[in-house]
Coordinates of C-alpha atoms and ligand atoms in Angstrom, one line a residue:
M24 CA 16.1 -5.8 -25.8
E25 CA 13.7 -6.3 -22.9
P26 CA 15.3 -5.5 -19.6
N27 CA 15.9 -8.1 -16.9
L28 CA 13.8 -7.2 -13.9
G29 CA 14.4 -7.5 -10.1
F30 CA 11.7 -7.6 -7.5
I31 CA 12.4 -7.3 -3.8
G32 CA 9.5 -7.8 -1.2
L33 CA 7.0 -10.5 -2.4
G34 CA 4.3 -9.8 0.2
A35 CA 0.6 -9.2 -0.3
M36 CA 1.3 -6.6 -3.0
G37 CA 4.7 -7.5 -4.3
A38 CA 3.9 -11.2 -5.1
P39 CA 1.0 -10.5 -7.5
M40 CA 2.9 -7.6 -9.1
A41 CA 5.9 -9.7 -9.7
H42 CA 3.7 -12.5 -11.1
R43 CA 2.2 -10.1 -13.6
L44 CA 5.6 -8.9 -14.8
Q45 CA 6.7 -12.5 -15.2
A46 CA 3.5 -13.4 -17.0
A47 CA 4.1 -10.5 -19.4
G48 CA 7.3 -12.3 -20.5
Y49 CA 10.0 -10.4 -18.4
R50 CA 12.9 -12.4 -16.9
L51 CA 12.7 -11.9 -13.2
V52 CA 15.0 -12.3 -10.2
A53 CA 13.4 -12.0 -6.8
C54 CA 14.4 -11.6 -3.1
D55 CA 12.5 -11.6 0.2
T56 CA 13.6 -12.3 3.8
N57 CA 10.7 -14.6 4.1
A58 CA 11.4 -17.8 2.1
S59 CA 7.8 -18.8 1.9
A60 CA 7.0 -15.5 0.2
L61 CA 9.2 -16.7 -2.7
A62 CA 7.8 -20.2 -3.2
G63 CA 5.2 -19.3 -5.8
L64 CA 7.5 -17.2 -8.0
A65 CA 10.4 -19.8 -7.8
G66 CA 7.8 -22.4 -8.9
S67 CA 7.0 -20.3 -12.0
G68 CA 10.6 -19.9 -13.1
A69 CA 11.9 -16.8 -11.5
A70 CA 15.5 -16.7 -10.2
I71 CA 15.9 -16.2 -6.5
A72 CA 18.7 -14.1 -5.1
A73 CA 20.1 -14.0 -1.5
T74 CA 20.4 -10.2 -1.1
P75 CA 19.2 -7.0 -2.7
A76 CA 22.8 -6.4 -4.1
D77 CA 22.6 -9.8 -5.8
V78 CA 19.3 -8.9 -7.4
A79 CA 20.7 -5.6 -8.6
S80 CA 23.7 -7.4 -10.0
Q81 CA 21.4 -9.4 -12.3
A82 CA 18.6 -6.9 -13.1
D83 CA 18.6 -3.8 -15.2
I84 CA 15.6 -2.4 -13.4
T85 CA 14.8 -3.3 -9.7
F86 CA 11.4 -2.9 -8.1
V87 CA 10.7 -2.9 -4.4
S88 CA 7.5 -3.3 -2.5
L89 CA 8.5 -3.2 1.2
P90 CA 6.7 -2.6 4.5
T91 CA 8.5 0.4 6.1
P92 CA 10.8 3.3 5.3
E93 CA 13.5 1.7 7.5
V94 CA 13.4 -1.5 5.4
V95 CA 13.4 0.5 2.2
R96 CA 16.5 2.4 3.3
A97 CA 18.3 -0.8 4.3
V98 CA 17.4 -2.6 1.1
A99 CA 18.4 0.4 -1.1
L100 CA 21.4 1.8 0.7
G101 CA 22.7 -1.0 3.1
D102 CA 25.9 -2.9 2.6
D103 CA 24.0 -5.7 0.8
G104 CA 21.8 -3.1 -0.8
I105 CA 20.8 -2.2 -4.3
R106 CA 23.4 0.5 -4.5
N107 CA 26.1 -2.2 -4.5
G108 CA 24.6 -4.2 -7.4
K109 CA 26.5 -4.2 -10.7
S110 CA 23.7 -3.9 -13.2
T111 CA 20.7 -2.0 -12.0
K112 CA 20.4 1.5 -13.5
I113 CA 16.8 2.2 -12.4
Y114 CA 15.2 1.6 -9.0
V115 CA 11.4 1.7 -8.7
D116 CA 9.9 2.0 -5.2
M117 CA 6.2 0.8 -5.2
S118 CA 6.0 0.9 -1.4
T119 CA 4.5 3.7 0.7
T120 CA 7.5 5.2 2.4
G121 CA 7.0 8.9 2.6
A122 CA 8.7 11.8 0.8
T123 CA 11.7 12.1 3.1
T124 CA 12.8 8.5 2.5
A125 CA 12.2 8.8 -1.2
Q126 CA 14.4 11.9 -1.3
T127 CA 17.2 10.4 0.8
V128 CA 17.3 7.2 -1.3
A129 CA 17.1 9.0 -4.6
R130 CA 20.0 11.3 -3.7
Q131 CA 22.2 8.5 -2.5
L132 CA 21.4 6.1 -5.3
L133 CA 22.2 8.9 -7.9
T134 CA 25.8 9.0 -6.5
C135 CA 26.0 5.3 -7.6
G136 CA 24.6 6.0 -11.1
I137 CA 21.1 4.7 -10.3
A138 CA 18.0 6.7 -11.1
S139 CA 15.0 6.5 -8.7
V140 CA 11.3 6.2 -9.7
D141 CA 8.9 6.9 -6.9
A142 CA 5.9 4.8 -7.7
P143 CA 3.5 4.1 -4.8
V144 CA 0.2 2.4 -5.6
S145 CA -3.4 2.3 -4.6
G146 CA -6.0 -0.3 -5.4
G147 CA -5.1 -3.0 -2.9
V148 CA -4.3 -6.6 -3.3
R149 CA -7.1 -7.1 -5.9
G150 CA -5.7 -4.3 -8.0
A151 CA -2.2 -5.8 -7.8
R152 CA -3.5 -9.2 -8.9
D153 CA -5.7 -7.8 -11.7
G154 CA -3.3 -5.1 -13.0
T155 CA -5.8 -2.4 -12.2
L156 CA -3.7 -0.4 -9.7
T157 CA -3.5 3.4 -9.7
I158 CA 0.2 4.2 -9.8
M159 CA 1.5 7.7 -8.8
V160 CA 4.9 8.5 -10.3
S161 CA 7.6 11.0 -9.7
T162 CA 10.9 10.8 -11.5
D163 CA 12.9 12.4 -14.3
P164 CA 11.1 12.2 -17.7
A165 CA 13.7 9.8 -19.3
S166 CA 13.3 7.2 -16.5
Y167 CA 9.6 7.7 -16.7
Q168 CA 9.5 6.8 -20.4
R169 CA 11.8 3.8 -19.7
V170 CA 9.5 2.3 -16.9
L171 CA 6.1 3.3 -18.3
P172 CA 5.6 0.0 -20.3
L173 CA 6.4 -1.9 -17.1
L174 CA 4.0 0.1 -15.0
E175 CA 1.3 -0.4 -17.6
V176 CA 1.5 -4.1 -16.8
L177 CA 0.7 -3.4 -13.2
G178 CA -1.7 -0.5 -13.3
K179 CA -4.7 0.8 -15.2
K180 CA -4.1 4.4 -14.3
I181 CA -0.5 5.8 -14.3
L182 CA -0.5 9.4 -12.9
Y183 CA 2.8 11.3 -13.4
V184 CA 2.8 13.9 -10.6
G185 CA 6.2 15.6 -11.3
A186 CA 10.0 15.2 -11.5
A187 CA 11.0 15.9 -7.9
A188 CA 11.7 12.9 -5.7
G189 CA 9.0 12.3 -3.1
L190 CA 6.1 14.1 -4.9
A191 CA 4.4 10.8 -5.6
Q192 CA 4.8 9.6 -2.0
T193 CA 3.3 12.9 -0.8
A194 CA 0.2 12.3 -3.0
K195 CA 0.0 8.7 -1.8
V196 CA 0.1 9.4 1.9
I197 CA -2.5 12.1 1.5
N198 CA -4.7 9.6 -0.2
N199 CA -4.2 7.1 2.6
L200 CA -4.9 9.6 5.3
L201 CA -8.3 10.2 3.7
A202 CA -8.9 6.5 3.3
A203 CA -8.1 5.9 7.0
T204 CA -10.3 8.9 7.9
A205 CA -13.2 7.5 5.9
M206 CA -12.8 4.1 7.6
V207 CA -12.5 5.4 11.2
A208 CA -15.4 7.9 10.8
S209 CA -17.6 5.2 9.1
C210 CA -16.9 2.6 11.8
E211 CA -17.8 5.1 14.5
A212 CA -21.0 6.1 12.7
V213 CA -22.2 2.6 11.7
V214 CA -21.6 1.3 15.2
M215 CA -23.7 4.2 16.6
G216 CA -26.5 3.4 14.1
T217 CA -26.4 -0.3 15.0
K218 CA -26.6 0.6 18.7
A219 CA -29.6 2.8 17.9
G220 CA -31.4 -0.3 16.4
L221 CA -30.6 0.0 12.7
D222 CA -29.8 -3.1 10.7
P223 CA -26.1 -2.6 9.7
Q224 CA -26.6 -3.8 6.2
T225 CA -29.6 -1.6 5.6
L226 CA -27.7 1.4 7.1
I227 CA -24.8 0.7 4.7
D228 CA -27.3 0.6 1.8
V229 CA -28.7 4.0 2.9
I230 CA -25.2 5.5 3.2
N231 CA -24.1 4.2 -0.2
S232 CA -27.2 5.7 -1.8
G233 CA -26.5 9.1 -0.2
S234 CA -23.9 11.7 0.3
G235 CA -22.1 9.8 3.1
R236 CA -20.8 7.2 0.6
N237 CA -17.1 6.7 0.8
G238 CA -14.4 4.1 0.1
A239 CA -15.0 2.3 3.4
T240 CA -18.8 2.1 3.1
A241 CA -18.8 1.2 -0.6
E242 CA -16.0 -1.3 -0.5
K243 CA -14.7 -2.4 2.9
F244 CA -18.0 -2.8 4.7
P245 CA -19.7 -5.0 2.1
R246 CA -16.7 -7.1 1.3
S247 CA -14.9 -7.5 4.6
I248 CA -16.9 -6.2 7.6
L249 CA -20.5 -7.2 7.1
P250 CA -19.5 -10.8 6.2
R251 CA -17.0 -10.7 9.1
T252 CA -14.2 -12.0 6.8
F253 CA -11.8 -9.1 7.6
N254 CA -9.8 -9.9 4.5
H255 CA -9.3 -6.5 2.9
G256 CA -5.6 -7.3 2.6
F257 CA -4.1 -4.2 4.2
K258 CA -2.6 -4.4 7.7
T259 CA -3.5 -2.0 10.5
Q260 CA 0.2 -1.5 11.0
L261 CA 0.7 -0.3 7.4
M262 CA -2.2 2.1 7.6
Y263 CA -0.8 3.6 10.9
K264 CA 2.6 3.9 9.2
D265 CA 1.0 5.8 6.2
V266 CA -1.0 8.2 8.4
K267 CA 2.1 8.9 10.5
L268 CA 4.1 9.6 7.4
C269 CA 1.5 12.1 6.2
L270 CA 1.3 13.9 9.5
E271 CA 5.1 14.0 9.9
Q272 CA 5.3 15.7 6.6
A273 CA 2.4 18.1 7.5
E274 CA 4.3 19.0 10.7
Q275 CA 7.5 19.7 8.7
L276 CA 5.4 22.0 6.5
G277 CA 3.9 23.7 9.6
I278 CA 0.3 22.6 8.6
P279 CA -2.0 21.8 11.5
M280 CA -4.1 18.6 10.9
W281 CA -6.8 18.4 13.6
V282 CA -8.9 15.7 12.0
G283 CA -5.8 13.8 10.8
N284 CA -4.4 13.7 14.3
A285 CA -7.6 12.2 15.7
V286 CA -7.4 9.5 13.0
K287 CA -3.7 8.9 13.8
Q288 CA -4.6 8.3 17.5
M289 CA -7.2 5.8 16.6
C290 CA -5.0 3.9 14.1
G291 CA -2.1 4.0 16.7
F292 CA -4.4 2.6 19.4
A293 CA -5.6 -0.3 17.1
A294 CA -2.0 -1.1 16.0
A295 CA -0.9 -1.2 19.7
Q296 CA -3.8 -3.5 20.7
G297 CA -3.9 -5.8 17.7
R298 CA -1.9 -8.7 16.3
P299 CA 0.9 -7.7 13.9
E300 CA -0.9 -9.2 10.9
E301 CA -4.3 -7.7 11.8
D302 CA -6.3 -6.5 8.8
F303 CA -7.2 -2.8 8.9
T304 CA -10.9 -3.6 8.6
E305 CA -10.7 -5.2 12.1
I306 CA -10.4 -1.6 13.6
I307 CA -14.3 -1.7 13.8
K308 CA -14.0 -4.3 16.6
H309 CA -12.8 -1.6 19.0
F310 CA -15.9 0.6 18.3
E311 CA -18.1 -2.5 18.6
H312 CA -16.5 -3.4 21.9
W313 CA -17.1 0.0 23.4
A314 CA -20.8 0.0 22.2
G315 CA -21.5 -3.6 22.9
V316 CA -22.8 -4.3 19.4
E317 CA -21.7 -6.3 16.3
V318 CA -21.9 -4.9 12.7
R319 CA -22.9 -8.0 10.8
G320 CA -24.6 -8.4 7.4
T321 CA -27.8 -10.4 7.3
L322 CA -28.4 -10.7 3.6
P323 CA -26.0 -11.6 0.7
R324 CA -25.0 -8.4 -1.0
Q325 CA -23.2 -7.4 -4.2
P326 CA -20.6 -4.8 -3.1
T327 CA -20.4 -1.6 -5.1
D328 CA -17.0 -1.4 -6.6
V329 CA -15.5 2.1 -6.3
E330 CA -12.1 1.7 -4.8
Ligands
LIG581 P1 3.6 -7.2 3.3 O1 4.0 -7.1 4.7 O2 2.6 -8.2 2.9 O3 4.9 -7.5 2.4 C1 6.2 -7.0 2.6 C2 7.2 -8.1 2.1 O4 8.5 -7.5 2.3 C3 7.1 -9.3 3.0 O5 7.1 -10.5 2.1 C4 8.4 -9.3 3.8 O6 8.9 -10.6 4.1 C5 9.3 -8.6 2.8 N1 10.5 -8.0 3.5 C6 10.5 -7.4 4.7 N2 11.8 -7.0 4.9 C7 12.5 -7.3 3.9 C8 13.9 -7.2 3.5 N3 14.8 -6.5 4.4 N4 14.4 -7.6 2.3 C9 13.5 -8.3 1.5 N5 12.2 -8.5 1.8 C10 11.7 -8.0 2.9 O7 3.2 -5.7 2.9 P2 2.2 -5.3 1.6 O8 0.8 -5.3 2.0 O9 2.6 -6.2 0.4 O10 2.7 -3.8 1.4 C11 4.0 -3.5 0.8 C12 4.0 -2.0 0.6 O11 3.0 -1.6 -0.3 C13 3.8 -1.2 1.9 O12 4.7 -0.1 1.9 C14 2.4 -0.8 1.9 O13 2.1 0.4 2.7 C15 2.2 -0.6 0.4 N6 0.8 -0.8 0.0 C16 0.0 -1.9 0.4 C17 -1.3 -2.0 -0.1 C18 -2.1 -3.2 0.4 O14 -3.4 -3.2 0.1 N7 -1.6 -4.2 1.0 C19 -1.8 -1.1 -0.9 C20 -1.1 0.0 -1.4 C21 0.2 0.1 -0.9

């Protein structure tokens, strides 16, 4: 029999993922502290629960896609948390929460008979909507086999990275440190080129035809920065959280990260200056402000799709 599914956290990523599971025919019960985040799912027939424990009392497998490690710990382990649900036997965390939280949650849920699947994603809001996410997974092999058909509804590439809790989170935060590094370095360089008199769009075309090409120049500049839409769909606050998670783990391991720390400072500055909902692509505005230029596209362009 098909499992009943729970989904907690229906934000930019969670809502489209939950919609895909529902469209694939699974019965879904959802929960979010923001009522407006639930409206779309409720309209298409999902049950709505008041607390994570209520979700876990109705669902065999419960997914979460939540903003911070603190929220994940509260939703999984709090008094109204998943651990106190009566039905859920597998918990799947699709958030980016770092290895330490994944290990803590996995250890404590196991004492309640709940297995944990660490399953952070990359591919952004578009990937969540289109079912083309890359999903990194660490869990025991039996739980992996059980959730694989569900993950295949959500992602195009499912990468099993190992059995130990937290391994997938480690892979994810390293990926995001590099994505942030590409973004910050590209903003700095493209603003410099614009100040020197280059047309920003021409400069991006040059970079994307050469060895400087990266995820920021190939994707975020053409789609969100040059047209000044700043709609990539990933908040500066979330990127800062991910970079911090990576550097915290590096520090625990005794690994110096010179470049990573410079990127963390820049992301932290932007998060402190910006609005809570600010899109990560808006980080370029700080560089523009310092240089007194604007990086704007002049011609309609087809973005190259590499992310
Ligand atoms: P978001 O802020 O849009 O969504 C988070 C949702 O969780 C919101 O709807 C919020 O109301 C809800 N929430 C907060 N506290 C809650 C609680 N206690 N109980 C129930 N619901 C609660 O964030 P997002 O962009 O969807 O990201 C979710 C996770 O996925 C984050 O960990 C992020 O780092 C990761 N991620 C995001 C992207 C992206 O492109 N947006 C890509 C990969 C990974």
